[in-house]
Amino acid sequence: MKLETAISYMNAHVAQLDPALLRYEVGSFAIDSREVKRGGLFFALSQPEYRDNGFNGDFDDSTKYVPSAFEKGAICCVARPDRFEEHKLELEQYRDRIIFVDDSIAAFQRLAHGVYLEWNKPVVAITGSAGKTTAKELTAHVLEASGRKILRNVKNYNNGLGHPLTVLNLARDKSYDIAVLEMGMSTPLNEIARLCRITPPDVAVELNVLPVHVEHLGSIENVAKAKAELVEGMKDGGTAILNADDARVVAMTSLSKGKVVTYGIKNAAAADVRAENISFARFGETKFELVAGDNRALVTFPLNGKHNILNALAAAAVGLQFGMSVGDIAKSLASVAPPPQRGEVLHFKDGFSVINDSYNSNPAALLSMVRTLVDGGAGAKRKIVVAGEMLELGEDAADIHLETGEQIAASGITMLIGVRGLAKYMVAGATKAGLSNARFAEDSNAAGELLAGLVRKGDVILVKGSRGVRTENVIEKLLEKFKLEEERDAVPV
């Protein structure tokens, strides 16, 4: 992309820019000066932009890193005039290589939108309180099986910075056929609506509405409104793919600007795409029939739990919109594996199995994984849950942990280990509900030591926690003491 084109998309001020630079081909875009590449464009972000674009918290003013970006080979840097004046002593020598904008984040997003318009191919956008990344990867995997080249967010780049960073890949490579992009939110500041303005979805996928981020949004009703921004932001004539098992998602039907396709398990009779005859063998071996209209196909699915079957149904519904057959979709779903720490199943040579779900946690997601443990571990000698404290639950967090502990105890597990902080209330709730073996560990290392000392052949274990609790350390403690079985070949999602 020529620099003058980027400047046009950003609506930037360039009166003082060296005119010779306008024809320069920009090779990359960065918001972290450490990631600047020679010939790239660096965006200097500061607190005012973060505040005005829906980001909570205090952030570093990266205008001070402009000199280091130039040292790494940046062709130009994008900054606000007021931030330039504040750092003028260090930046004056670069004045003719600085592109001035009123808001660096807004300019970054406008640039991404311009690149998207140039590309002009379909966007599948996915949101939900839980399962976004898995559903995104499953959807991309299914579509790739049709021979299409798919752009997707790396990691969980699903916010106002990660999303445009992903889209800007199209400036370098326009050969992608479809973009599959997850869209996240954690505040009441219209984050998903902002993302939809960058890339209006042709297909909008709504997974679920759960009491996540209520600390910032105030209620689950507000969470539902925020998630509904995806359907409101879809293109006219597009397709909304909605989870028929979630009443708050089904209520978004009226917001669709085009076709509505539903998927489900509990409400399968009312769903356009559904799973029937579900059966679980050991963990990592799930079977169900994928049904759409009069067409059906048997799926042997390597992921675990009904929540992941729902994710697969969402991916299948997308595949059907792009002309894939039920049989081709079923075949593609058989070749996936969970990403690390998101429902990853580890089988150990000593005869026990672990579900590693250490990426995130909230009450609904935790209880869903506990049900996965109980359903899939019916033949296990013991069913053990290692659960970290759940974050961002607001002023009722202690009561929520207590109630969650009670529900875990009622599920039929053998043992609960609560990890860190408010998890002590989870342990108290489980004990109150009659679970005789409920213990508390001060941190994940202590929990790992405890589990490694008591695990036995025939156990199935769920390790579930938010990133801040670092329950992946529990897995590390097990791997220090025990060896894994040989892993089968599969394509990670």
Short mmCIF file of C-alpha atoms in Angstrom, two decimals, residues 124-350:
data_model
loop_
_atom_site.label_atom_id
_atom_site.label_comp_id
_atom_site.label_asym_id
_atom_site.label_seq_id
_atom_site.Cartn_x
_atom_site.Cartn_y
_atom_site.Cartn_z
CA VAL A 124 -17.83 -13.94 9.21
CA ALA A 125 -17.94 -12.32 12.66
CA ILE A 126 -18.33 -14.34 15.85
CA THR A 127 -19.15 -13.19 19.36
CA GLY A 128 -20.35 -14.70 22.62
CA SER A 129 -19.57 -14.70 26.31
CA ALA A 130 -17.69 -17.99 26.01
CA GLY A 131 -16.24 -20.09 23.20
CA LYS A 132 -15.41 -17.31 20.71
CA THR A 133 -11.89 -18.46 19.93
CA THR A 134 -12.80 -22.14 19.63
CA ALA A 135 -15.81 -21.34 17.42
CA LYS A 136 -13.66 -19.03 15.27
CA GLU A 137 -11.01 -21.69 14.77
CA LEU A 138 -13.59 -24.40 14.07
CA THR A 139 -15.30 -22.15 11.54
CA ALA A 140 -12.02 -21.31 9.80
CA HIS A 141 -11.07 -24.98 9.78
CA VAL A 142 -14.39 -26.01 8.23
CA LEU A 143 -14.19 -23.32 5.53
CA GLU A 144 -10.57 -24.20 4.74
CA ALA A 145 -11.75 -27.74 4.02
CA SER A 146 -13.70 -26.26 1.08
CA GLY A 147 -10.43 -25.04 -0.45
CA ARG A 148 -10.80 -21.42 0.59
CA LYS A 149 -8.05 -19.29 2.08
CA ILE A 150 -9.17 -17.91 5.44
CA LEU A 151 -7.97 -14.87 7.36
CA ARG A 152 -8.50 -15.16 11.11
CA ASN A 153 -7.44 -13.32 14.25
CA VAL A 154 -4.34 -14.75 15.83
CA LYS A 155 -4.60 -15.54 19.53
CA ASN A 156 -7.51 -13.52 20.92
CA TYR A 157 -6.91 -10.34 18.93
CA ASN A 158 -10.59 -9.43 19.11
CA ASN A 159 -10.67 -5.83 20.38
CA GLY A 160 -10.29 -2.35 18.91
CA LEU A 161 -6.56 -2.87 18.33
CA GLY A 162 -6.22 -6.59 17.67
CA HIS A 163 -9.07 -6.57 15.18
CA PRO A 164 -7.63 -3.87 12.88
CA LEU A 165 -4.17 -5.43 13.21
CA THR A 166 -5.66 -8.62 11.80
CA VAL A 167 -7.52 -6.82 9.01
CA LEU A 168 -4.37 -4.95 7.96
CA ASN A 169 -2.89 -8.28 6.88
CA LEU A 170 -5.10 -7.79 3.81
CA ALA A 171 -2.92 -4.85 2.75
CA ARG A 172 -0.07 -7.31 2.18
CA ASP A 173 -2.09 -10.27 0.94
CA LYS A 174 -5.45 -9.80 -0.78
CA SER A 175 -5.73 -13.46 -1.76
CA TYR A 176 -7.80 -14.42 1.30
CA ASP A 177 -11.29 -15.57 0.31
CA ILE A 178 -13.07 -15.07 3.63
CA ALA A 179 -12.24 -13.39 6.95
CA VAL A 180 -13.38 -15.21 10.10
CA LEU A 181 -13.06 -12.74 12.97
CA GLU A 182 -14.05 -13.00 16.61
CA MET A 183 -15.30 -9.81 18.20
CA GLY A 184 -15.04 -9.29 21.95
CA MET A 185 -16.23 -6.73 24.47
CA SER A 186 -15.82 -6.07 28.20
CA THR A 187 -17.25 -2.58 28.69
CA PRO A 188 -20.50 -0.70 27.94
CA LEU A 189 -18.67 1.46 25.38
CA ASN A 190 -20.05 -0.12 22.18
CA GLU A 191 -16.92 -2.11 21.43
CA ILE A 192 -18.60 -4.58 19.06
CA ALA A 193 -20.40 -1.79 17.19
CA ARG A 194 -17.02 -0.13 16.63
CA LEU A 195 -15.56 -3.38 15.26
CA CYS A 196 -18.54 -3.84 12.94
CA ARG A 197 -17.90 -0.41 11.49
CA ILE A 198 -14.40 -1.59 10.52
CA THR A 199 -15.64 -4.83 8.90
CA PRO A 200 -19.45 -5.10 8.63
CA PRO A 201 -20.27 -8.82 8.87
CA ASP A 202 -21.84 -10.73 6.00
CA VAL A 203 -22.45 -13.53 8.51
CA ALA A 204 -22.96 -12.69 12.21
CA VAL A 205 -22.62 -15.62 14.64
CA GLU A 206 -23.97 -15.27 18.19
CA LEU A 207 -22.83 -18.06 20.52
CA ASN A 208 -24.27 -17.22 23.96
CA VAL A 209 -24.96 -14.54 26.55
CA LEU A 210 -23.56 -15.28 30.02
CA PRO A 211 -22.94 -13.18 33.16
CA VAL A 212 -19.42 -12.21 32.09
CA HIS A 213 -17.99 -8.69 32.58
CA VAL A 214 -21.01 -7.72 34.69
CA GLU A 215 -18.57 -5.78 36.87
CA HIS A 216 -18.34 -3.27 34.01
CA LEU A 217 -21.74 -3.74 32.34
CA GLY A 218 -23.94 -3.98 35.43
CA SER A 219 -26.28 -6.81 34.42
CA ILE A 220 -26.66 -9.77 32.08
CA GLU A 221 -29.30 -7.77 30.19
CA ASN A 222 -26.63 -5.17 29.40
CA VAL A 223 -24.29 -7.96 28.30
CA ALA A 224 -27.00 -9.15 25.90
CA LYS A 225 -27.40 -5.63 24.48
CA ALA A 226 -23.67 -5.36 23.93
CA LYS A 227 -23.51 -8.75 22.18
CA ALA A 228 -26.52 -7.82 20.04
CA GLU A 229 -24.45 -5.05 18.46
CA LEU A 230 -23.02 -7.76 16.17
CA VAL A 231 -26.43 -8.51 14.62
CA GLU A 232 -27.28 -4.80 14.50
CA GLY A 233 -23.97 -4.14 12.71
CA MET A 234 -24.32 -6.84 10.04
CA LYS A 235 -24.77 -6.00 6.38
CA ASP A 236 -28.20 -5.63 4.82
CA GLY A 237 -29.15 -8.98 3.35
CA GLY A 238 -26.59 -10.85 5.46
CA THR A 239 -27.13 -13.91 7.64
CA ALA A 240 -27.46 -14.05 11.43
CA ILE A 241 -26.55 -17.44 12.89
CA LEU A 242 -28.11 -17.74 16.36
CA ASN A 243 -27.88 -20.30 19.17
CA ALA A 244 -31.40 -21.69 19.62
CA ASP A 245 -30.47 -22.99 23.09
CA ASP A 246 -29.94 -19.46 24.48
CA ALA A 247 -33.12 -17.42 24.90
CA ARG A 248 -31.24 -14.12 24.96
CA VAL A 249 -29.58 -14.98 21.65
CA VAL A 250 -32.85 -16.10 20.06
CA ALA A 251 -34.32 -12.73 21.06
CA MET A 252 -31.87 -11.11 18.63
CA THR A 253 -33.82 -12.57 15.68
CA SER A 254 -35.75 -9.34 15.21
CA LEU A 255 -32.50 -7.38 14.81
CA SER A 256 -31.36 -9.32 11.75
CA LYS A 257 -31.10 -7.38 8.49
CA GLY A 258 -31.39 -10.57 6.44
CA LYS A 259 -31.73 -14.32 6.89
CA VAL A 260 -31.70 -16.04 10.31
CA VAL A 261 -30.26 -19.55 10.75
CA THR A 262 -30.49 -21.26 14.15
CA TYR A 263 -28.52 -24.13 15.64
CA GLY A 264 -28.94 -26.11 18.83
CA ILE A 265 -29.04 -29.25 20.92
CA LYS A 266 -31.65 -28.69 23.64
CA ASN A 267 -34.01 -26.96 21.24
CA ALA A 268 -32.97 -29.10 18.31
CA ALA A 269 -36.51 -29.51 17.02
CA ALA A 270 -36.68 -25.76 16.43
CA ALA A 271 -33.13 -25.43 15.08
CA ASP A 272 -32.11 -25.34 11.43
CA VAL A 273 -28.77 -27.03 12.20
CA ARG A 274 -28.69 -29.51 15.05
CA ALA A 275 -26.90 -32.39 16.72
CA GLU A 276 -28.72 -35.67 17.37
CA ASN A 277 -27.75 -39.02 18.91
CA ILE A 278 -24.85 -37.59 20.94
CA SER A 279 -22.57 -40.09 22.65
CA PHE A 280 -19.33 -39.78 24.62
CA ALA A 281 -16.59 -42.39 24.78
CA ARG A 282 -13.49 -41.39 26.71
CA PHE A 283 -12.43 -37.77 26.65
CA GLY A 284 -11.51 -36.71 23.16
CA GLU A 285 -14.04 -39.05 21.55
CA THR A 286 -17.49 -37.56 20.96
CA LYS A 287 -19.96 -38.70 18.31
CA PHE A 288 -23.12 -37.08 17.02
CA GLU A 289 -25.21 -36.79 13.91
CA LEU A 290 -25.04 -33.43 12.18
CA VAL A 291 -28.50 -32.66 10.79
CA ALA A 292 -29.57 -29.84 8.48
CA GLY A 293 -32.95 -30.20 6.81
CA ASP A 294 -33.16 -33.67 5.27
CA ASN A 295 -29.39 -34.10 5.29
CA ARG A 296 -27.42 -35.80 8.03
CA ALA A 297 -23.92 -37.15 8.59
CA LEU A 298 -22.11 -38.86 11.47
CA VAL A 299 -19.43 -36.72 13.12
CA THR A 300 -16.58 -38.19 15.15
CA PHE A 301 -15.51 -35.11 17.05
CA PRO A 302 -12.22 -34.83 18.96
CA LEU A 303 -13.41 -32.04 21.29
CA ASN A 304 -15.35 -32.55 24.49
CA GLY A 305 -18.62 -31.40 25.94
CA LYS A 306 -21.92 -30.13 24.61
CA HIS A 307 -20.61 -26.57 24.59
CA ASN A 308 -18.07 -27.60 21.96
CA ILE A 309 -20.73 -29.45 19.99
CA LEU A 310 -22.59 -26.13 19.93
CA ASN A 311 -19.42 -24.45 18.66
CA ALA A 312 -19.20 -27.12 15.95
CA LEU A 313 -22.84 -26.54 15.00
CA ALA A 314 -22.16 -22.81 14.66
CA ALA A 315 -19.20 -23.59 12.37
CA ALA A 316 -21.36 -26.04 10.41
CA ALA A 317 -24.07 -23.41 9.95
CA VAL A 318 -21.46 -21.06 8.50
CA GLY A 319 -20.13 -23.77 6.19
CA LEU A 320 -23.63 -24.39 4.89
CA GLN A 321 -24.00 -20.69 4.03
CA PHE A 322 -20.94 -21.01 1.81
CA GLY A 323 -22.29 -24.01 -0.07
CA MET A 324 -20.63 -26.86 1.80
CA SER A 325 -22.42 -30.19 2.22
CA VAL A 326 -23.25 -31.78 5.55
CA GLY A 327 -20.93 -34.67 4.68
CA ASP A 328 -17.97 -32.41 3.89
CA ILE A 329 -18.50 -30.47 7.10
CA ALA A 330 -18.66 -33.69 9.15
CA LYS A 331 -15.40 -34.86 7.59
CA SER A 332 -13.66 -31.58 8.41
CA LEU A 333 -14.83 -31.61 12.04
CA ALA A 334 -13.22 -35.02 12.56
CA SER A 335 -9.72 -33.58 12.02
CA VAL A 336 -9.60 -30.86 14.66
CA ALA A 337 -7.98 -30.64 18.09
CA PRO A 338 -8.46 -28.06 20.83
CA PRO A 339 -5.98 -25.20 21.12
CA PRO A 340 -3.63 -25.31 24.10
CA GLN A 341 -5.37 -24.57 27.41
CA ARG A 342 -8.87 -24.45 25.87
CA GLY A 343 -10.38 -27.85 26.56
CA GLU A 344 -7.17 -29.63 25.60
CA VAL A 345 -7.29 -33.28 26.70
CA LEU A 346 -4.12 -34.82 28.10
CA HIS A 347 -3.94 -38.60 28.56
CA PHE A 348 -1.14 -39.66 30.93
CA LYS A 349 0.70 -43.00 30.81
CA ASP A 350 -0.16 -43.59 34.48
#
